[in-house]
Coordinates of C-alpha atoms in Angstrom, one line a residue:
Chain A
M9 CA -116.5 62.6 -40.7
K10 CA -119.3 64.6 -39.1
K11 CA -118.3 63.3 -35.7
I12 CA -114.7 64.2 -36.2
I13 CA -115.6 67.8 -37.2
S14 CA -117.9 68.3 -34.2
F15 CA -115.3 66.9 -31.9
L16 CA -112.7 69.3 -33.3
L17 CA -115.1 72.2 -32.9
I18 CA -115.6 71.3 -29.2
A19 CA -111.9 71.1 -28.7
V20 CA -111.4 74.6 -30.3
F21 CA -114.2 76.1 -28.2
A22 CA -112.9 74.6 -25.0
V23 CA -109.5 75.9 -25.6
S24 CA -110.7 79.4 -26.5
T25 CA -112.8 79.7 -23.3
L26 CA -109.7 78.8 -21.3
A27 CA -107.6 81.4 -23.2
G28 CA -109.6 84.1 -21.6
C29 CA -107.3 84.3 -18.6
S30 CA -104.8 87.0 -19.5
S31 CA -101.8 88.2 -17.6
Q32 CA -101.7 91.4 -15.5
A33 CA -101.7 94.7 -17.4
G34 CA -98.7 97.0 -16.8
G35 CA -99.1 100.2 -14.8
S36 CA -101.3 98.9 -12.1
V37 CA -101.1 98.7 -8.3
S38 CA -103.2 96.0 -6.6
T39 CA -103.9 96.0 -2.9
D40 CA -105.8 93.4 -1.0
G41 CA -106.8 93.1 2.7
S42 CA -108.3 94.8 5.7
T43 CA -111.8 96.1 5.4
S44 CA -111.0 98.6 8.1
M45 CA -108.5 100.3 5.9
E46 CA -111.0 100.9 3.1
S47 CA -111.4 104.7 3.6
V48 CA -107.7 105.4 4.0
I49 CA -106.5 103.2 1.2
G50 CA -109.3 104.3 -1.0
A51 CA -108.4 108.0 -0.5
L52 CA -104.7 107.3 -1.1
G53 CA -105.4 105.3 -4.2
E54 CA -107.6 108.0 -5.7
A55 CA -105.0 110.7 -5.1
F56 CA -102.3 108.4 -6.6
E57 CA -104.4 107.8 -9.7
N58 CA -105.0 111.5 -10.1
E59 CA -101.3 112.3 -9.9
N60 CA -100.3 109.5 -12.3
S61 CA -102.6 109.3 -15.2
G62 CA -102.9 105.9 -16.8
V63 CA -102.2 104.1 -13.6
K64 CA -104.8 101.7 -12.3
F65 CA -105.2 101.3 -8.6
T66 CA -107.3 98.4 -7.2
Y67 CA -108.3 97.5 -3.7
N68 CA -109.9 94.3 -2.8
P69 CA -111.6 94.4 0.7
T70 CA -111.1 90.9 1.9
G71 CA -109.8 91.2 5.5
S72 CA -106.4 91.3 7.0
G73 CA -105.8 87.5 6.9
S74 CA -106.7 87.2 3.3
G75 CA -104.6 90.3 2.4
I76 CA -101.6 88.8 4.0
T77 CA -102.2 85.5 2.3
A78 CA -102.7 87.2 -1.0
V79 CA -99.4 89.1 -0.9
A80 CA -97.5 86.0 0.1
A81 CA -99.1 84.1 -2.8
G82 CA -98.3 87.0 -5.2
R83 CA -101.9 87.7 -6.0
C84 CA -101.5 91.4 -5.2
D85 CA -98.7 93.9 -4.9
I86 CA -99.3 95.2 -1.4
G87 CA -101.2 93.5 1.4
L88 CA -103.2 95.5 3.9
S89 CA -103.4 94.4 7.5
S90 CA -105.0 96.1 10.4
R91 CA -102.8 94.2 12.9
A92 CA -99.1 93.8 13.2
L93 CA -97.7 90.8 11.5
K94 CA -97.2 87.7 13.5
D95 CA -93.7 86.3 13.9
E96 CA -94.4 83.3 11.7
E97 CA -95.7 85.5 9.0
K98 CA -92.5 87.6 9.1
A99 CA -90.5 84.3 9.0
N100 CA -92.4 83.4 5.9
G101 CA -90.8 86.3 4.1
L102 CA -93.1 89.2 4.7
T103 CA -92.3 92.7 5.8
E104 CA -94.5 95.2 7.6
T105 CA -94.5 98.9 7.2
V106 CA -96.8 100.9 9.5
L107 CA -98.8 103.3 7.5
A108 CA -101.0 104.8 10.2
Y109 CA -102.6 104.2 13.6
D110 CA -106.2 103.6 14.1
G111 CA -108.1 104.0 17.3
I112 CA -110.8 101.5 18.0
A113 CA -113.8 103.4 19.5
I114 CA -116.0 101.8 22.1
V115 CA -119.5 102.8 21.0
V116 CA -122.8 102.9 22.9
N117 CA -126.3 104.1 22.1
P118 CA -126.6 107.9 22.5
E119 CA -129.4 107.3 25.0
N120 CA -127.0 105.5 27.3
P121 CA -125.8 107.8 30.2
V122 CA -122.5 105.9 30.5
S123 CA -119.8 107.9 28.9
D124 CA -116.6 106.6 30.4
L125 CA -115.2 103.1 31.1
D126 CA -111.7 101.9 31.9
L127 CA -110.0 99.1 29.9
E128 CA -110.5 96.6 32.8
T129 CA -114.3 97.3 33.0
I130 CA -114.6 97.0 29.2
A131 CA -112.9 93.6 29.4
K132 CA -115.2 92.5 32.3
I133 CA -118.3 93.6 30.3
Y134 CA -117.1 91.7 27.2
T135 CA -116.3 88.5 29.2
G136 CA -119.7 88.5 30.9
Q137 CA -118.6 89.4 34.4
I138 CA -120.6 92.6 34.3
T139 CA -124.0 92.0 32.6
N140 CA -126.1 95.0 33.6
W141 CA -125.6 98.7 32.8
S142 CA -126.5 99.7 36.4
E143 CA -123.3 98.0 37.6
V144 CA -121.3 100.7 35.8
G145 CA -123.5 103.7 36.5
G146 CA -126.0 103.4 33.8
N147 CA -129.7 102.6 33.7
D148 CA -131.0 99.2 34.6
G149 CA -130.8 97.0 31.5
E150 CA -128.9 93.9 30.3
I151 CA -125.8 94.8 28.4
V152 CA -126.0 93.6 24.8
L153 CA -122.5 92.8 23.4
I154 CA -122.0 93.5 19.8
G155 CA -118.8 92.3 18.1
R156 CA -117.3 91.3 14.8
E157 CA -116.9 87.9 13.3
A158 CA -113.9 85.6 14.1
G159 CA -110.9 86.7 12.1
S160 CA -111.9 90.3 11.7
G161 CA -109.0 92.7 12.2
T162 CA -111.1 95.0 14.4
R163 CA -112.1 92.1 16.6
D164 CA -108.6 90.8 16.8
G165 CA -107.4 94.3 17.6
F166 CA -110.0 94.9 20.3
E167 CA -109.6 91.5 21.9
S168 CA -105.8 91.6 22.0
I169 CA -105.8 95.1 23.5
T170 CA -108.4 94.3 26.1
G171 CA -106.9 90.9 26.8
T172 CA -110.2 89.1 26.1
E173 CA -109.1 86.7 23.4
D174 CA -111.6 83.8 22.9
A175 CA -113.5 84.9 26.1
C176 CA -116.0 87.4 24.7
K177 CA -119.6 86.5 25.2
Y178 CA -121.0 88.1 22.1
R179 CA -124.7 88.5 21.6
Q180 CA -124.2 89.4 18.0
E181 CA -121.2 88.8 15.7
L182 CA -121.6 91.1 12.7
T183 CA -119.6 91.1 9.5
A184 CA -119.2 94.8 8.8
T185 CA -118.3 97.9 10.8
G186 CA -121.5 99.6 9.4
D187 CA -123.6 96.8 10.7
V188 CA -122.1 97.3 14.2
I189 CA -122.9 101.0 14.2
T190 CA -126.4 100.4 12.9
T191 CA -127.1 97.8 15.5
V192 CA -125.8 99.9 18.4
S193 CA -127.7 102.9 17.2
S194 CA -131.0 100.9 17.3
N195 CA -130.6 99.2 20.7
P196 CA -130.3 101.4 23.8
N197 CA -128.5 98.7 25.8
A198 CA -125.9 97.7 23.2
I199 CA -122.2 98.2 23.3
G200 CA -119.9 97.7 20.3
Y201 CA -116.5 98.5 18.9
A202 CA -115.6 100.0 15.6
S203 CA -112.8 101.8 13.9
L204 CA -112.7 105.4 15.0
A205 CA -112.7 106.6 11.4
S206 CA -116.1 105.1 10.8
V207 CA -117.9 106.2 14.0
K208 CA -120.9 108.4 13.1
D209 CA -123.2 110.6 15.1
T210 CA -125.8 107.9 15.4
V211 CA -123.7 106.3 18.2
K212 CA -121.7 107.7 21.1
A213 CA -118.0 106.9 21.4
I214 CA -117.1 106.7 25.1
S215 CA -113.8 107.7 26.7
V216 CA -111.6 105.0 27.9
G217 CA -110.0 105.6 31.3
G218 CA -110.9 109.3 31.0
V219 CA -109.2 109.7 27.6
V220 CA -111.5 110.7 24.7
P221 CA -110.7 108.9 21.4
T222 CA -109.5 111.6 19.1
E223 CA -106.7 111.7 16.6
E224 CA -104.4 113.4 19.1
T225 CA -104.9 110.9 21.8
V226 CA -104.4 108.0 19.4
K227 CA -101.2 109.6 18.1
D228 CA -99.7 110.4 21.4
G229 CA -100.6 106.9 22.7
S230 CA -102.7 108.0 25.6
Y231 CA -105.9 106.4 24.2
A232 CA -105.4 102.8 25.0
V233 CA -107.5 101.0 22.4
Q234 CA -105.5 101.5 19.1
R235 CA -103.8 99.4 16.5
P236 CA -101.5 99.8 13.5
F237 CA -102.5 99.9 9.8
V238 CA -99.8 98.0 8.1
L239 CA -98.6 97.7 4.5
V240 CA -97.4 94.2 3.9
T241 CA -94.8 93.4 1.2
K242 CA -92.6 90.5 0.4
T243 CA -89.1 90.9 1.9
D244 CA -87.1 89.4 -0.9
T245 CA -89.1 90.4 -3.9
K246 CA -88.9 93.9 -5.3
L247 CA -92.2 95.8 -5.9
S248 CA -93.0 96.7 -9.5
E249 CA -92.0 100.3 -10.4
V250 CA -95.6 101.6 -10.1
A251 CA -96.2 99.7 -6.9
Q252 CA -93.0 101.1 -5.4
K253 CA -94.1 104.6 -6.4
F254 CA -97.4 104.1 -4.6
F255 CA -95.7 102.7 -1.6
D256 CA -93.4 105.7 -1.3
F257 CA -96.3 108.1 -1.9
A258 CA -98.4 106.5 0.9
L259 CA -95.5 106.9 3.4
S260 CA -94.5 110.4 2.3
T261 CA -95.5 113.5 4.3
E262 CA -97.6 114.8 1.4
A263 CA -99.9 111.8 2.0
N264 CA -100.4 112.7 5.6
D265 CA -103.3 115.1 4.9
I266 CA -105.1 112.4 3.0
I267 CA -104.5 109.8 5.8
T268 CA -105.7 112.3 8.4
G269 CA -108.7 113.1 6.2
A270 CA -109.7 109.4 6.3
G271 CA -109.9 109.6 10.1
V272 CA -106.7 107.8 11.1
V273 CA -103.4 109.1 12.3
P274 CA -100.4 108.9 10.0
A275 CA -97.3 107.1 11.3
N276 CA -94.7 109.4 9.7
Chain B
M20 CA -123.9 73.5 -51.7
K21 CA -125.4 70.6 -49.9
N22 CA -122.1 69.9 -48.2
R23 CA -121.9 73.5 -47.0
K24 CA -125.3 73.2 -45.4
Q25 CA -124.3 70.1 -43.7
L26 CA -121.2 71.7 -42.3
L27 CA -123.2 74.6 -41.0
E28 CA -125.6 72.2 -39.3
T29 CA -122.6 70.4 -37.7
I30 CA -121.1 73.7 -36.5
I31 CA -124.4 74.6 -34.8
H32 CA -124.7 71.2 -33.3
G33 CA -121.2 71.6 -31.9
I34 CA -122.0 75.0 -30.4
F35 CA -125.1 73.7 -28.7
L36 CA -123.2 70.7 -27.4
V37 CA -120.5 73.0 -25.9
L38 CA -123.1 75.3 -24.3
G39 CA -124.9 72.3 -22.8
L40 CA -121.6 70.9 -21.5
I41 CA -120.8 74.2 -19.8
T42 CA -123.7 73.8 -17.4
V43 CA -122.9 70.1 -16.7
G44 CA -119.2 71.0 -16.3
C45 CA -120.0 73.7 -13.7
V46 CA -122.1 71.3 -11.6
L47 CA -119.4 68.6 -11.8
I48 CA -116.6 71.0 -11.0
I49 CA -118.4 72.5 -8.0
S50 CA -119.4 69.1 -6.7
I51 CA -115.9 67.6 -7.1
Y52 CA -114.2 70.7 -5.6
L53 CA -116.5 70.7 -2.6
V54 CA -116.0 67.0 -1.9
I55 CA -112.3 67.2 -2.3
S56 CA -111.9 70.4 -0.1
G57 CA -114.5 69.3 2.4
I58 CA -113.3 65.8 3.2
P59 CA -109.9 66.6 4.8
A60 CA -111.3 68.7 7.7
I61 CA -114.0 66.1 8.5
R62 CA -111.3 63.4 8.5
E63 CA -109.1 65.5 10.8
I64 CA -111.8 66.5 13.2
G65 CA -113.7 63.2 13.0
L66 CA -117.2 62.9 11.5
V67 CA -119.0 62.5 14.8
D68 CA -117.2 65.3 16.5
F69 CA -117.8 67.5 13.5
L70 CA -121.5 66.8 13.0
F71 CA -122.5 66.4 16.6
G72 CA -120.1 68.7 18.4
K73 CA -121.9 71.5 20.2
K74 CA -119.1 74.0 20.3
W75 CA -117.7 76.1 17.4
A76 CA -114.7 78.2 18.3
S77 CA -112.6 78.3 15.1
T78 CA -110.1 81.0 16.1
A79 CA -109.7 80.1 19.8
A80 CA -106.3 79.1 21.0
E81 CA -107.7 75.6 21.4
P82 CA -110.2 75.5 18.5
S83 CA -113.2 73.3 18.4
Y84 CA -115.2 72.6 15.3
G85 CA -118.7 71.3 16.1
I86 CA -121.4 72.2 13.7
L87 CA -124.5 70.8 15.5
P88 CA -125.7 74.3 16.4
F89 CA -125.5 75.3 12.7
I90 CA -127.3 72.2 11.5
L91 CA -130.1 72.5 14.1
T92 CA -130.4 76.3 13.4
S93 CA -130.8 75.7 9.7
V94 CA -133.3 72.9 10.3
Y95 CA -135.4 74.9 12.8
G96 CA -135.1 78.1 10.9
T97 CA -136.3 76.5 7.7
A98 CA -139.1 74.6 9.5
G99 CA -140.2 77.8 11.1
A100 CA -140.2 79.7 7.8
I101 CA -142.3 76.8 6.3
V102 CA -144.8 76.8 9.2
I103 CA -145.4 80.6 8.7
G104 CA -144.8 80.9 5.0
V105 CA -146.7 77.9 3.6
P106 CA -150.2 78.6 5.0
I107 CA -150.0 82.3 3.8
G108 CA -148.5 81.4 0.4
F109 CA -150.9 78.5 -0.1
M110 CA -154.0 80.5 0.7
T111 CA -152.8 83.3 -1.5
A112 CA -152.3 80.9 -4.3
V113 CA -155.8 79.4 -3.9
Y114 CA -157.3 82.9 -3.8
L115 CA -155.4 84.1 -6.9
A116 CA -156.0 81.0 -8.9
K117 CA -159.6 80.5 -8.2
L118 CA -161.4 83.4 -6.4
A119 CA -159.8 86.7 -7.2
N120 CA -161.3 88.9 -10.0
P121 CA -158.8 89.6 -12.8
K122 CA -158.0 93.2 -11.7
V123 CA -157.1 92.2 -8.1
K124 CA -155.2 89.2 -9.5
S125 CA -153.0 91.2 -11.7
V126 CA -152.2 93.7 -8.9
V127 CA -151.4 90.9 -6.4
Q128 CA -149.4 88.9 -9.0
G129 CA -147.4 92.0 -9.8
A130 CA -146.7 92.5 -6.1
V131 CA -145.6 88.8 -5.7
S132 CA -143.2 89.1 -8.7
L133 CA -141.8 92.3 -7.2
L134 CA -141.3 90.5 -3.8
A135 CA -139.4 87.8 -5.7
G136 CA -137.2 90.4 -7.3
I137 CA -136.1 92.2 -4.1
P138 CA -132.4 91.5 -3.4
S139 CA -131.8 89.5 -0.3
V140 CA -129.6 92.2 1.2
V141 CA -132.6 94.6 1.1
Y142 CA -134.6 92.0 3.1
G143 CA -131.8 91.9 5.6
L144 CA -131.5 95.6 5.9
V145 CA -135.2 96.2 6.4
G146 CA -135.3 93.3 8.9
M147 CA -132.3 94.8 10.7
L148 CA -133.8 98.3 11.0
T149 CA -137.4 97.4 11.7
L150 CA -137.9 93.8 12.6
V151 CA -135.0 93.4 15.1
P152 CA -135.9 96.5 17.2
A153 CA -139.6 95.5 17.0
I154 CA -138.9 92.0 18.4
R155 CA -136.8 93.5 21.2
I156 CA -139.6 95.9 22.2
L157 CA -142.5 93.5 21.8
F158 CA -141.0 90.5 23.6
H159 CA -139.0 92.4 26.1
V160 CA -135.7 90.7 25.3
P161 CA -132.4 92.4 25.5
D162 CA -131.7 92.1 21.8
G163 CA -134.0 91.3 18.9
A164 CA -131.5 89.7 16.5
S165 CA -132.6 86.1 16.9
L166 CA -133.8 82.9 15.3
L167 CA -137.3 84.4 15.3
A168 CA -136.3 87.4 13.3
A169 CA -134.6 85.1 10.8
I170 CA -137.7 82.9 10.6
I171 CA -139.9 85.8 9.8
V172 CA -137.5 87.2 7.1
L173 CA -137.2 83.7 5.5
A174 CA -141.0 83.2 5.6
V175 CA -141.4 86.4 3.6
M176 CA -138.6 85.5 1.2
I177 CA -140.1 82.0 0.3
L178 CA -143.6 83.4 -0.3
P179 CA -143.1 84.2 -4.0
S180 CA -141.9 80.7 -4.9
I181 CA -144.6 79.0 -2.9
I182 CA -147.3 81.3 -4.4
N183 CA -146.2 81.0 -8.0
V184 CA -145.6 77.3 -8.1
S185 CA -148.8 76.3 -6.2
M186 CA -150.8 78.7 -8.4
T187 CA -149.5 77.1 -11.6
A188 CA -150.4 73.7 -10.2
L189 CA -153.9 74.9 -9.2
E190 CA -154.5 76.5 -12.6
A191 CA -153.6 73.3 -14.3
V192 CA -156.4 71.4 -12.7
P193 CA -158.9 70.5 -15.5
K194 CA -162.0 72.7 -15.3
E195 CA -164.2 69.6 -15.8
Y196 CA -163.3 68.4 -12.3
E197 CA -164.5 71.6 -10.8
D198 CA -167.6 71.7 -13.0
A199 CA -168.6 68.2 -11.9
S200 CA -168.2 69.1 -8.3
L201 CA -170.2 72.3 -8.7
A202 CA -172.9 70.4 -10.6
L203 CA -173.2 68.0 -7.7
G204 CA -174.1 70.9 -5.5
A205 CA -170.8 71.7 -3.7
T206 CA -170.2 75.4 -3.0
P207 CA -167.2 77.0 -4.9
V208 CA -165.1 77.0 -1.7
E209 CA -165.8 73.4 -1.0
T210 CA -164.9 72.6 -4.6
Y211 CA -161.6 74.4 -4.4
F212 CA -160.5 72.7 -1.2
R213 CA -162.0 69.2 -1.8
V214 CA -161.4 68.9 -5.5
S215 CA -158.9 71.4 -6.9
V216 CA -156.3 71.3 -4.1
P217 CA -156.2 67.5 -3.9
A218 CA -155.8 67.3 -7.7
A219 CA -152.9 69.8 -7.5
K220 CA -151.3 68.3 -4.4
S221 CA -148.0 67.1 -6.0
G222 CA -147.5 70.6 -7.4
I223 CA -148.2 72.2 -4.1
A224 CA -145.8 69.7 -2.4
A225 CA -143.2 70.8 -5.0
A226 CA -143.8 74.4 -4.0
V227 CA -143.2 73.6 -0.4
V228 CA -140.0 71.8 -1.2
L229 CA -138.8 74.7 -3.4
G230 CA -139.5 77.0 -0.4
V231 CA -137.4 74.7 1.8
G232 CA -134.6 74.9 -0.7
R233 CA -134.7 78.7 -0.9
A234 CA -134.8 79.1 2.9
I235 CA -132.0 76.7 3.7
G236 CA -129.7 78.3 1.1
E237 CA -130.3 81.9 2.0
A238 CA -127.3 83.6 3.7
M239 CA -127.2 87.4 3.2
A240 CA -130.5 88.4 4.7
I241 CA -130.3 86.2 7.8
M242 CA -126.7 87.2 8.4
M243 CA -128.0 90.7 9.1
V244 CA -130.9 89.7 11.5
A245 CA -129.8 86.4 13.2
G246 CA -126.9 87.8 15.3
N247 CA -124.5 85.1 14.1
A248 CA -123.3 83.9 17.6
P249 CA -122.7 80.1 17.4
N250 CA -125.3 79.2 20.0
M251 CA -127.6 76.2 20.1
P252 CA -130.9 77.4 18.6
S253 CA -133.5 79.0 20.7
L254 CA -136.2 81.3 19.5
F255 CA -134.9 84.5 21.1
Q256 CA -131.2 83.7 21.0
S257 CA -128.7 84.9 18.5
V258 CA -128.0 82.0 16.1
R259 CA -125.8 81.1 13.2
F260 CA -127.0 79.1 10.2
L261 CA -124.9 76.7 8.0
T262 CA -124.8 79.3 5.2
T263 CA -123.8 82.2 7.5
A264 CA -121.2 80.1 9.2
V265 CA -119.5 79.7 5.9
S266 CA -119.8 83.2 4.6
S267 CA -119.0 85.1 7.8
E268 CA -115.6 83.5 8.4
M269 CA -114.5 82.6 4.9
S270 CA -113.0 85.9 4.1
Y271 CA -110.8 85.9 7.1
A272 CA -109.7 82.2 7.3
A273 CA -106.1 81.7 6.3
D274 CA -105.5 79.4 3.2
G275 CA -104.8 75.9 4.1
S276 CA -105.8 76.3 7.8
L277 CA -108.1 73.8 9.4
Q278 CA -110.6 76.6 9.9
K279 CA -110.9 77.2 6.1
Q280 CA -111.1 73.4 5.5
A281 CA -113.8 73.1 8.1
L282 CA -115.7 75.9 6.4
F283 CA -115.6 73.9 3.2
S284 CA -116.8 70.9 5.1
I285 CA -119.8 73.0 6.3
A286 CA -120.5 73.9 2.7
L287 CA -120.3 70.2 1.9
V288 CA -122.9 69.4 4.5
L289 CA -125.1 72.2 3.2
F290 CA -124.6 70.9 -0.3
L291 CA -125.8 67.5 0.7
F292 CA -128.8 68.9 2.3
I293 CA -129.7 70.8 -0.8
M294 CA -129.1 67.8 -3.0
L295 CA -131.5 65.9 -0.8
I296 CA -134.1 68.6 -1.2
N297 CA -133.6 68.7 -5.0
A298 CA -134.1 65.0 -5.2
T299 CA -137.4 65.4 -3.2
L300 CA -138.4 68.2 -5.5
N301 CA -137.7 66.1 -8.6
F302 CA -139.7 63.3 -7.2
F303 CA -142.8 65.5 -6.6
L304 CA -142.4 67.3 -10.0
K305 CA -142.3 63.9 -11.8
R306 CA -145.4 62.7 -10.0
S307 CA -147.3 65.9 -10.8
K308 CA -146.4 65.5 -14.4
E309 CA -147.5 61.9 -14.4
N310 CA -150.9 62.9 -13.0

């Protein structure tokens, strides 16, 4: 008898722990994806929450690849990607909507006298054909290449724009934009790349082919190192009412100020 | 009345049993999950190519998945941390357990507990901002993020576990042993190193193994100071550990891709390493109990 009772109790407890997983609450928008989009999507989400009381906005910074997977699997409403969708991803039933354009700044230490490189030279530096700053008009010193980890949207963007896919001879592969900035700011011979929005005064963003990275040059396309920020949705599934409202809000002209405030250039 | 008491007793038994089973269940689920998700990639890549391949390029157009650099880096890094950390930790433990006066002891012990409580990301941050530039300037290398920086950070991180466990072992040595040695004319320091330390050696060995376990499983701190390029290990080269190999690429790897599966396989290899270390630890702990 005692055994039966304790067994039943175990069963009850086991079931009750499993019952903890509840379904999604109404009135929420979940986004998931690119870490580079953190500042822009955070600002948009905050503004949206302020305008629509009771709506809960969540952003899960996992990376473009994970965001695309998450929206395809239905784990979030809107996926965030800092690269254009690949053809096979579109074929899998996903749609991209460009939210904004982000310039990728090439950053060096402020002590470094080099302030302009062209795209070709940057590619040569990153593939190891140029290894000393004196070859490009700087001081004598081995160039230290700082990059992001494999799969990062910024790395993907940088490598595809400069045509250096799989060929970069990184000295360091860091997992966050902030780490890249910190590392470059503490090593006079370092060069790195980071989203223009997150560049701080501790590093110097160089001009590429004579064009200084600013909002204007990114928007008019004259600054070469840039990439789209994309909202990813399912082609054949309708967004929930709230999610659709957020989607429209993010692409509306009234959101442009917020997007600009986050340091990227609105697409509309 | 009696029946009710019995029922209460049974209910409490049941609750404890469930709570106990939660822990066991977690271990089982994690082990089974790791094995199931780690095997496919090893099968596809081939065990020898996976474990002894020297090139890791998971996102290249023609990817290669060799984790020998990670395994060697983890082994060298841990060994280096032990070489630096164990003498310091061990001597500190001897000093605290036997020589220090109570005031000094309480201050140092407080500092050690504080060191144990510092989050690993803080170790990483401090290492990144001070240690990495210091190594670059001191050794005249182009960049300081290297195996050496990781070894130093790990050595500091394992100090608390080494100090605490060896100190407990040293304090458990019966006072009679030491009294006998002192009575025979040995100096206090002779007594500590010839009598107390040998008597506590299984406990000290356990401390070292615990340090190895801590060092090999650390990810966050070394991710920030080691550079993370998948090179074969060398003291001043940027390196990637087993742990950082998993954590740096996991968030970006697409579900179901060979890359993600290979990351699980790396985790499986790491898991086996840690199981081995735990088995060693249990062996030493058992022996020190028997003594």
